[in-house]
Amino acid sequence: MLLLISPKQTESALALCLLCAAGYVLAARNAPGQPKRAMKVNAFELVGNSIASGQQVFLGTEDKVYIIDKTENNPTQINGHPAWAAEWSASSKQTRPMEVITNTFCAGGSVLGNGTWLNVGGNQAVTYGGDPAASQFGGAPYNDLDGGQSIRMLNPCDSGDCNWFLVAPMTTRRWYPTLATLQDGSIIIVGGCTFGDYVNNAGQSNPTYEFFPSRGPPILSPIIQNTLPVNLYPLIWVLPSGKLFIQSGWKTVLLDMDKNIETPLQDMPDAVRVYPASAGNTMLPLTPDNNYTASIMFCGGSNISTERWTQQWDIPHWPASSSCVQITPDQSPNYVELDPLPEGRTMGNLILLPDGRVLCLNGAKTGTAGYGNTSFTIGQSYADQPHFTPLMYDPKAPANKRWSLDGFSSSIIPRMYHSAATLLPDGSVFVAGSNPNSDVNTTAPYPTEYRIERFYPSYYNQRRPEPQGLPNQLSYGGSYFNVSLTLADLFGNVDSIQTAKVIVMRTGFSTHTMNMGMRSVQLQSSFTGNIDGSAVLHVNQLPPNAGIMPPGPALLFVVVNGVPSIGIQVMCGSGKIEKQSMLPVQSLPTSGINSQQTGQQQVSGTSFLTHSAKNWLVFVMKYVGAVSAILFL
Ligand SMILES: *[C@@H]1O[C@H](CO)[C@@H](O)[C@H](O)[C@H]1NC(C)=O
Ligand SMILES: *[C@@H]1O[C@H](CO)[C@@H](O)[C@H](O)[C@H]1NC(C)=O
Ligand SMILES: *[C@@H]1O[C@H](CO)[C@@H](O)[C@H](O)[C@H]1NC(C)=O
Ligand SMILES: *[C@@H]1O[C@H](CO)[C@@H](O)[C@H](O)[C@H]1NC(C)=O
Ligand SMILES: *[C@@H]1O[C@H](CO)[C@@H](O)[C@H](O)[C@H]1NC(C)=O
Ligand SMILES: *[C@@H]1O[C@H](CO)[C@@H](O)[C@H](O)[C@H]1NC(C)=O
Ligand SMILES: [Cu+2]
């Protein structure tokens, strides 16, 4: 229902809005204080046993990481068969085996706008060695069911009693599908194959996409259809323009999901980036400085030519690519070269950190993802020469100086095919998995790996800001909120408030060198520095465009002098799968620091009020239609 309202009604609408802002204040949280212990920074620590090898991992609550493996002979049992899923607690380092029923082998995942996680697709039921089981309906030894069409759901919890459950399956089989959460909190599921292999082939390709909740039968995707044999786990991102970016084989397109039209962009230079070349990839942070324009970065992979993917040759010793490229698809169809990796890398995960840098870890110097039984594989691994040492990329550093190598301690664990990594709320990075074997093998050159590591970035031991007044939910546009920081949060200098950034991050679903859905969005903010050295950040809600940050759970950080607070989980959007309301953006108070030296206020509170009253007026005049539509719908 759309009502046009009089200025008087507008006033009461604004009063309502202030009430809802007050509601936010009442529901506000303070950031948790400090990490419990100081750690050796730029280094790894062993933090437990994953029970199921970490092929797929994601952060589900502020404390719990969910681990998903393929069906295999893991030593920990659940309900009388090996467990191939688990839940790890960051606070206790304990792991709980979980039942997932169907074979989750090379599935995809993402989170719905209402906070429920999906895990989609997989392989048929198997027996020892990954061979097809005698029955697709359960039974010894693994008692797994066919997972090819499965849609599994989980509502993550801290109570230790949430479990995966199956919902109505897809109409087609998808092994190696990629998922992305869309602007309304639903999910698109792209590509895959029916029965798996090192690379895909026309006999079993599923070159289509579909949605969850379902919007009808699968729809043909020409780019997936035309990029055999390297079109599994296509690399996809929802863009601020509302289009879906798809990269598969050497090709790139923008998909208009409403009209089902693909517009080609430039072919990928230098190397194949999708599985099994498996380049690191990420959307770079979306910030007010870059006008929330998305750039996507790819690093490493393999330049194996199209015909050679299906030939038998010494793939494990083929040097991985060192090329890094970036594309800004809403602005330009062309890739641009970035500083290359100092050494070639396949399967090097790129993990966004809250301070705006990108951590690169895991992977190998030669070969590709995948495994097989051939004369040339290393055990069964298609890759060799693990990279044990991480690197850091700073997108803000000048060209030729973006990668830093110095000061990083090495891991002791090869993280080869079927390893994964995700950011944790305290800004450390969880690393698990590695299993280039058809079943559990503890004696292979690259054995099945259960050790979990945590990597501690350089900021880890610094005193963390403890911002007060953080919201539990962020709307798209709408009233700004105030976050307080003490003098200690500002490192003893009120001027540090000028460096403060409020960052909303999705950590994503990590598997096969992708973190599906991972992204970082900096909220607009301004500040008031107080005479006592404390300060207030005035923080806008999410930009009013769900293509910038699709709805669903995310972490919220306040970063001061490059040091992030401990992230809290917030809900982006309404918490429902629905078209999200886009509210007008409020102008923020002008930034200013009240001077201590002179005892005079450089920018007075009164002038702020006047300024903000003016903003309200502009806001009312400009957006009265929109406001009435939103408030009275
Ligand atoms: C989220 O939506 C899905 C699809 O409608 C539904 O199955 C699921 O139960 C919902 N989750 C919550 C927490 O409401
Ligand atoms: C690969 O080797 C494993 C272990 O030896 C065996 O169980 C499996 O059948 C083989 N797979 C294929 C596809 O040959
Ligand atoms: C962002 O937009 C402003 C105003 O239109 C423009 O001046 C600026 O160059 C843009 N910045 C980027 C990084 O595109
Ligand atoms: C692959 O990359 C290497 C190293 O950059 C280069 O020497 C070689 O020519 C490339 N091969 C192909 C087939 O492009
Ligand atoms: C483990 O891998 C090694 C090396 O490939 C192989 O010789 C051995 O048979 C494998 N063990 C099992 C149990 O498959
Ligand atoms: C935020 O702070 C500003 C300036 O101190 C004040 O005018 C405003 O009322 C505050 N807003 C909220 C929602 O607390
Ligand atoms: Cu896989």
mmCIF file of N, CA, C and O in Angstrom, residues 565-627:
data_model
loop_
_atom_site.group_PDB
_atom_site.id
_atom_site.type_symbol
_atom_site.label_atom_id
_atom_site.label_comp_id
_atom_site.label_asym_id
_atom_site.label_seq_id
_atom_site.Cartn_x
_atom_site.Cartn_y
_atom_site.Cartn_z
ATOM 1 N N SER A 565 38.721 -4.506 15.813
ATOM 2 C CA SER A 565 38.047 -5.026 17.009
ATOM 3 C C SER A 565 37.729 -6.497 16.754
ATOM 4 O O SER A 565 37.847 -6.976 15.627
ATOM 5 N N ILE A 566 37.326 -7.202 17.792
ATOM 6 C CA ILE A 566 36.855 -8.572 17.573
ATOM 7 C C ILE A 566 35.478 -8.475 16.938
ATOM 8 O O ILE A 566 34.608 -7.746 17.415
ATOM 9 N N GLY A 567 35.306 -9.151 15.826
ATOM 10 C CA GLY A 567 34.071 -9.011 15.048
ATOM 11 C C GLY A 567 32.871 -9.611 15.762
ATOM 12 O O GLY A 567 32.998 -10.602 16.481
ATOM 13 N N ILE A 568 31.726 -8.958 15.574
ATOM 14 C CA ILE A 568 30.477 -9.537 16.076
ATOM 15 C C ILE A 568 29.597 -9.893 14.881
ATOM 16 O O ILE A 568 29.705 -9.293 13.811
ATOM 17 N N GLN A 569 28.729 -10.879 15.090
ATOM 18 C CA GLN A 569 27.850 -11.262 13.984
ATOM 19 C C GLN A 569 26.646 -10.329 13.939
ATOM 20 O O GLN A 569 26.026 -10.057 14.971
ATOM 21 N N VAL A 570 26.362 -9.827 12.758
ATOM 22 C CA VAL A 570 25.191 -8.970 12.550
ATOM 23 C C VAL A 570 24.381 -9.544 11.390
ATOM 24 O O VAL A 570 24.912 -10.292 10.570
ATOM 25 N N MET A 571 23.111 -9.189 11.347
ATOM 26 C CA MET A 571 22.276 -9.610 10.218
ATOM 27 C C MET A 571 22.178 -8.455 9.231
ATOM 28 O O MET A 571 21.784 -7.346 9.591
ATOM 29 N N CYS A 572 22.582 -8.701 7.992
ATOM 30 C CA CYS A 572 22.418 -7.700 6.945
ATOM 31 C C CYS A 572 21.021 -7.864 6.359
ATOM 32 O O CYS A 572 20.662 -8.955 5.907
ATOM 33 N N GLY A 573 20.253 -6.788 6.370
ATOM 34 C CA GLY A 573 18.918 -6.844 5.789
ATOM 35 C C GLY A 573 17.881 -7.320 6.788
ATOM 36 O O GLY A 573 18.101 -7.322 8.003
ATOM 37 N N SER A 574 16.749 -7.745 6.252
ATOM 38 C CA SER A 574 15.563 -8.012 7.079
ATOM 39 C C SER A 574 15.631 -9.336 7.810
ATOM 40 O O SER A 574 14.801 -9.611 8.663
ATOM 41 N N GLY A 575 16.597 -10.190 7.455
ATOM 42 C CA GLY A 575 16.616 -11.520 8.056
ATOM 43 C C GLY A 575 15.619 -12.453 7.387
ATOM 44 O O GLY A 575 15.393 -13.563 7.851
ATOM 45 N N LYS A 576 15.051 -11.991 6.279
ATOM 46 C CA LYS A 576 14.104 -12.829 5.536
ATOM 47 C C LYS A 576 14.538 -12.913 4.075
ATOM 48 O O LYS A 576 15.228 -12.016 3.573
ATOM 49 N N ILE A 577 14.085 -13.991 3.429
ATOM 50 C CA ILE A 577 14.314 -14.104 1.990
ATOM 51 C C ILE A 577 13.185 -13.330 1.322
ATOM 52 O O ILE A 577 12.048 -13.789 1.256
ATOM 53 N N GLU A 578 13.509 -12.139 0.897
ATOM 54 C CA GLU A 578 12.490 -11.262 0.292
ATOM 55 C C GLU A 578 13.202 -10.082 -0.361
ATOM 56 O O GLU A 578 14.376 -9.832 -0.105
ATOM 57 N N LYS A 579 12.467 -9.371 -1.186
ATOM 58 C CA LYS A 579 13.018 -8.138 -1.748
ATOM 59 C C LYS A 579 13.306 -7.209 -0.571
ATOM 60 O O LYS A 579 12.438 -6.980 0.265
ATOM 61 N N GLN A 580 14.520 -6.724 -0.476
ATOM 62 C CA GLN A 580 14.914 -5.918 0.677
ATOM 63 C C GLN A 580 14.480 -4.461 0.478
ATOM 64 O O GLN A 580 14.529 -3.939 -0.638
ATOM 65 N N SER A 581 14.071 -3.816 1.575
ATOM 66 C CA SER A 581 13.700 -2.396 1.499
ATOM 67 C C SER A 581 14.955 -1.551 1.384
ATOM 68 O O SER A 581 15.897 -1.748 2.148
ATOM 69 N N MET A 582 14.944 -0.632 0.448
ATOM 70 C CA MET A 582 16.064 0.300 0.285
ATOM 71 C C MET A 582 15.628 1.647 0.854
ATOM 72 O O MET A 582 14.709 2.269 0.342
ATOM 73 N N LEU A 583 16.269 2.062 1.930
ATOM 74 C CA LEU A 583 15.907 3.313 2.591
ATOM 75 C C LEU A 583 16.844 4.428 2.128
ATOM 76 O O LEU A 583 17.966 4.160 1.689
ATOM 77 N N PRO A 584 16.383 5.677 2.237
ATOM 78 C CA PRO A 584 17.280 6.770 1.875
ATOM 79 C C PRO A 584 18.491 6.815 2.801
ATOM 80 O O PRO A 584 18.395 6.442 3.968
ATOM 81 N N VAL A 585 19.586 7.277 2.253
ATOM 82 C CA VAL A 585 20.816 7.373 3.043
ATOM 83 C C VAL A 585 20.839 8.717 3.746
ATOM 84 O O VAL A 585 20.576 9.746 3.134
ATOM 85 N N GLN A 586 21.150 8.686 5.024
ATOM 86 C CA GLN A 586 21.185 9.916 5.799
ATOM 87 C C GLN A 586 22.564 10.562 5.666
ATOM 88 O O GLN A 586 23.577 9.865 5.684
ATOM 89 N N SER A 587 22.599 11.882 5.575
ATOM 90 C CA SER A 587 23.903 12.558 5.611
ATOM 91 C C SER A 587 24.450 12.454 7.020
ATOM 92 O O SER A 587 23.703 12.561 7.984
ATOM 93 N N LEU A 588 25.730 12.268 7.122
ATOM 94 C CA LEU A 588 26.349 12.110 8.437
ATOM 95 C C LEU A 588 26.790 13.465 8.963
ATOM 96 O O LEU A 588 27.091 14.375 8.180
ATOM 97 N N PRO A 589 26.857 13.611 10.291
ATOM 98 C CA PRO A 589 27.444 14.839 10.844
ATOM 99 C C PRO A 589 28.850 15.044 10.281
ATOM 100 O O PRO A 589 29.546 14.071 9.998
ATOM 101 N N THR A 590 29.249 16.287 10.127
ATOM 102 C CA THR A 590 30.595 16.589 9.647
ATOM 103 C C THR A 590 31.621 16.117 10.678
ATOM 104 O O THR A 590 31.411 16.265 11.873
ATOM 105 N N SER A 591 32.689 15.550 10.196
ATOM 106 C CA SER A 591 33.731 15.075 11.108
ATOM 107 C C SER A 591 34.440 16.245 11.778
ATOM 108 O O SER A 591 34.635 17.296 11.157
ATOM 109 N N GLY A 592 34.807 16.060 13.022
ATOM 110 C CA GLY A 592 35.561 17.097 13.719
ATOM 111 C C GLY A 592 36.123 16.567 15.020
ATOM 112 O O GLY A 592 35.604 15.602 15.582
ATOM 113 N N ILE A 593 37.218 17.201 15.449
ATOM 114 C CA ILE A 593 37.821 16.823 16.725
ATOM 115 C C ILE A 593 37.843 18.053 17.605
ATOM 116 O O ILE A 593 38.367 19.095 17.202
ATOM 117 N N ASN A 594 37.226 17.927 18.774
ATOM 118 C CA ASN A 594 37.217 19.058 19.696
ATOM 119 C C ASN A 594 38.592 19.192 20.317
ATOM 120 O O ASN A 594 39.134 18.231 20.843
ATOM 121 N N SER A 595 39.131 20.384 20.233
ATOM 122 C CA SER A 595 40.531 20.572 20.595
ATOM 123 C C SER A 595 40.734 20.563 22.099
ATOM 124 O O SER A 595 40.016 21.215 22.852
ATOM 125 N N GLN A 596 41.746 19.840 22.529
ATOM 126 C CA GLN A 596 42.086 19.753 23.933
ATOM 127 C C GLN A 596 42.975 20.929 24.326
ATOM 128 O O GLN A 596 42.845 21.490 25.389
ATOM 129 N N GLN A 597 43.911 21.262 23.413
ATOM 130 C CA GLN A 597 44.943 22.250 23.712
ATOM 131 C C GLN A 597 44.325 23.599 24.066
ATOM 132 O O GLN A 597 44.609 24.179 25.103
ATOM 133 N N THR A 598 43.443 24.086 23.229
ATOM 134 C CA THR A 598 42.905 25.416 23.430
ATOM 135 C C THR A 598 41.697 25.390 24.353
ATOM 136 O O THR A 598 41.282 26.419 24.844
ATOM 137 N N GLY A 599 41.186 24.198 24.582
ATOM 138 C CA GLY A 599 39.969 24.098 25.365
ATOM 139 C C GLY A 599 38.764 24.569 24.559
ATOM 140 O O GLY A 599 37.668 24.664 25.063
ATOM 141 N N GLN A 600 38.993 24.892 23.292
ATOM 142 C CA GLN A 600 37.881 25.357 22.461
ATOM 143 C C GLN A 600 37.453 24.253 21.520
ATOM 144 O O GLN A 600 38.274 23.481 21.040
ATOM 145 N N GLN A 601 36.165 24.243 21.281
ATOM 146 C CA GLN A 601 35.673 23.223 20.363
ATOM 147 C C GLN A 601 35.908 23.682 18.933
ATOM 148 O O GLN A 601 35.463 24.745 18.541
ATOM 149 N N GLN A 602 36.680 22.911 18.208
ATOM 150 C CA GLN A 602 36.925 23.233 16.803
ATOM 151 C C GLN A 602 35.624 23.134 16.019
ATOM 152 O O GLN A 602 35.348 23.918 15.161
ATOM 153 N N VAL A 603 34.878 22.134 16.348
ATOM 154 C CA VAL A 603 33.584 21.957 15.704
ATOM 155 C C VAL A 603 32.622 21.669 16.841
ATOM 156 O O VAL A 603 32.808 20.717 17.570
ATOM 157 N N SER A 604 31.666 22.560 17.037
ATOM 158 C CA SER A 604 30.836 22.403 18.233
ATOM 159 C C SER A 604 29.716 21.410 18.008
ATOM 160 O O SER A 604 29.284 21.163 16.886
ATOM 161 N N GLY A 605 29.259 20.857 19.109
ATOM 162 C CA GLY A 605 28.117 19.939 19.071
ATOM 163 C C GLY A 605 26.904 20.628 18.466
ATOM 164 O O GLY A 605 26.146 20.037 17.719
ATOM 165 N N THR A 606 26.751 21.923 18.780
ATOM 166 C CA THR A 606 25.600 22.664 18.270
ATOM 167 C C THR A 606 25.636 22.718 16.747
ATOM 168 O O THR A 606 24.636 22.504 16.089
ATOM 169 N N SER A 607 26.839 22.983 16.228
ATOM 170 C CA SER A 607 26.904 23.079 14.770
ATOM 171 C C SER A 607 26.588 21.716 14.155
ATOM 172 O O SER A 607 25.984 21.634 13.100
ATOM 173 N N PHE A 608 26.945 20.661 14.853
ATOM 174 C CA PHE A 608 26.567 19.316 14.368
ATOM 175 C C PHE A 608 25.055 19.199 14.278
ATOM 176 O O PHE A 608 24.497 18.720 13.317
ATOM 177 N N LEU A 609 24.406 19.652 15.392
ATOM 178 C CA LEU A 609 22.951 19.514 15.429
ATOM 179 C C LEU A 609 22.331 20.294 14.286
ATOM 180 O O LEU A 609 21.462 19.792 13.585
ATOM 181 N N THR A 610 22.838 21.518 14.077
ATOM 182 C CA THR A 610 22.310 22.348 13.009
ATOM 183 C C THR A 610 22.513 21.643 11.681
ATOM 184 O O THR A 610 21.602 21.524 10.876
ATOM 185 N N HIS A 611 23.726 21.137 11.520
ATOM 186 C CA HIS A 611 24.053 20.451 10.279
ATOM 187 C C HIS A 611 23.110 19.279 10.071
ATOM 188 O O HIS A 611 22.547 19.087 9.006
ATOM 189 N N SER A 612 22.924 18.525 11.164
ATOM 190 C CA SER A 612 22.126 17.337 10.972
ATOM 191 C C SER A 612 20.648 17.685 10.770
ATOM 192 O O SER A 612 19.968 17.025 10.020
ATOM 193 N N ALA A 613 20.213 18.808 11.377
ATOM 194 C CA ALA A 613 18.837 19.239 11.126
ATOM 195 C C ALA A 613 18.654 19.601 9.655
ATOM 196 O O ALA A 613 17.664 19.236 9.028
ATOM 197 N N LYS A 614 19.675 20.282 9.100
ATOM 198 C CA LYS A 614 19.629 20.636 7.672
ATOM 199 C C LYS A 614 19.540 19.372 6.827
ATOM 200 O O LYS A 614 18.790 19.288 5.873
ATOM 201 N N ASN A 615 20.341 18.401 7.237
ATOM 202 C CA ASN A 615 20.332 17.144 6.495
ATOM 203 C C ASN A 615 18.960 16.487 6.519
ATOM 204 O O ASN A 615 18.505 15.952 5.533
ATOM 205 N N TRP A 616 18.349 16.554 7.693
ATOM 206 C CA TRP A 616 17.012 15.976 7.797
ATOM 207 C C TRP A 616 16.062 16.634 6.809
ATOM 208 O O TRP A 616 15.276 15.966 6.152
ATOM 209 N N LEU A 617 16.189 17.963 6.715
ATOM 210 C CA LEU A 617 15.303 18.710 5.840
ATOM 211 C C LEU A 617 15.508 18.274 4.391
ATOM 212 O O LEU A 617 14.559 17.949 3.678
ATOM 213 N N VAL A 618 16.779 18.242 3.985
ATOM 214 C CA VAL A 618 17.107 17.835 2.614
ATOM 215 C C VAL A 618 16.569 16.432 2.376
ATOM 216 O O VAL A 618 15.921 16.136 1.375
ATOM 217 N N PHE A 619 16.810 15.600 3.369
ATOM 218 C CA PHE A 619 16.410 14.211 3.328
ATOM 219 C C PHE A 619 14.892 14.093 3.134
ATOM 220 O O PHE A 619 14.414 13.382 2.258
ATOM 221 N N VAL A 620 14.151 14.892 3.915
ATOM 222 C CA VAL A 620 12.688 14.834 3.838
ATOM 223 C C VAL A 620 12.219 15.295 2.471
ATOM 224 O O VAL A 620 11.412 14.644 1.825
ATOM 225 N N MET A 621 12.801 16.409 1.991
ATOM 226 C CA MET A 621 12.349 16.950 0.710
ATOM 227 C C MET A 621 12.666 16.000 -0.425
ATOM 228 O O MET A 621 11.875 15.794 -1.315
ATOM 229 N N LYS A 622 13.847 15.420 -0.346
ATOM 230 C CA LYS A 622 14.315 14.598 -1.450
ATOM 231 C C LYS A 622 13.597 13.248 -1.481
ATOM 232 O O LYS A 622 13.344 12.693 -2.530
ATOM 233 N N TYR A 623 13.296 12.726 -0.315
ATOM 234 C CA TYR A 623 12.909 11.323 -0.268
ATOM 235 C C TYR A 623 11.524 11.078 0.290
ATOM 236 O O TYR A 623 11.198 9.971 0.671
ATOM 237 N N VAL A 624 10.709 12.143 0.337
ATOM 238 C CA VAL A 624 9.428 11.969 1.007
ATOM 239 C C VAL A 624 8.621 10.807 0.409
ATOM 240 O O VAL A 624 8.033 10.019 1.135
ATOM 241 N N GLY A 625 8.679 10.680 -0.894
ATOM 242 C CA GLY A 625 7.946 9.590 -1.553
ATOM 243 C C GLY A 625 8.452 8.242 -1.100
ATOM 244 O O GLY A 625 7.685 7.379 -0.668
ATOM 245 N N ALA A 626 9.758 8.113 -1.133
ATOM 246 C CA ALA A 626 10.369 6.837 -0.768
ATOM 247 C C ALA A 626 10.092 6.500 0.693
ATOM 248 O O ALA A 626 9.723 5.376 1.022
ATOM 249 N N VAL A 627 10.227 7.527 1.548
ATOM 250 C CA VAL A 627 10.014 7.282 2.976
ATOM 251 C C VAL A 627 8.594 6.790 3.206
ATOM 252 O O VAL A 627 8.355 5.806 3.896
#
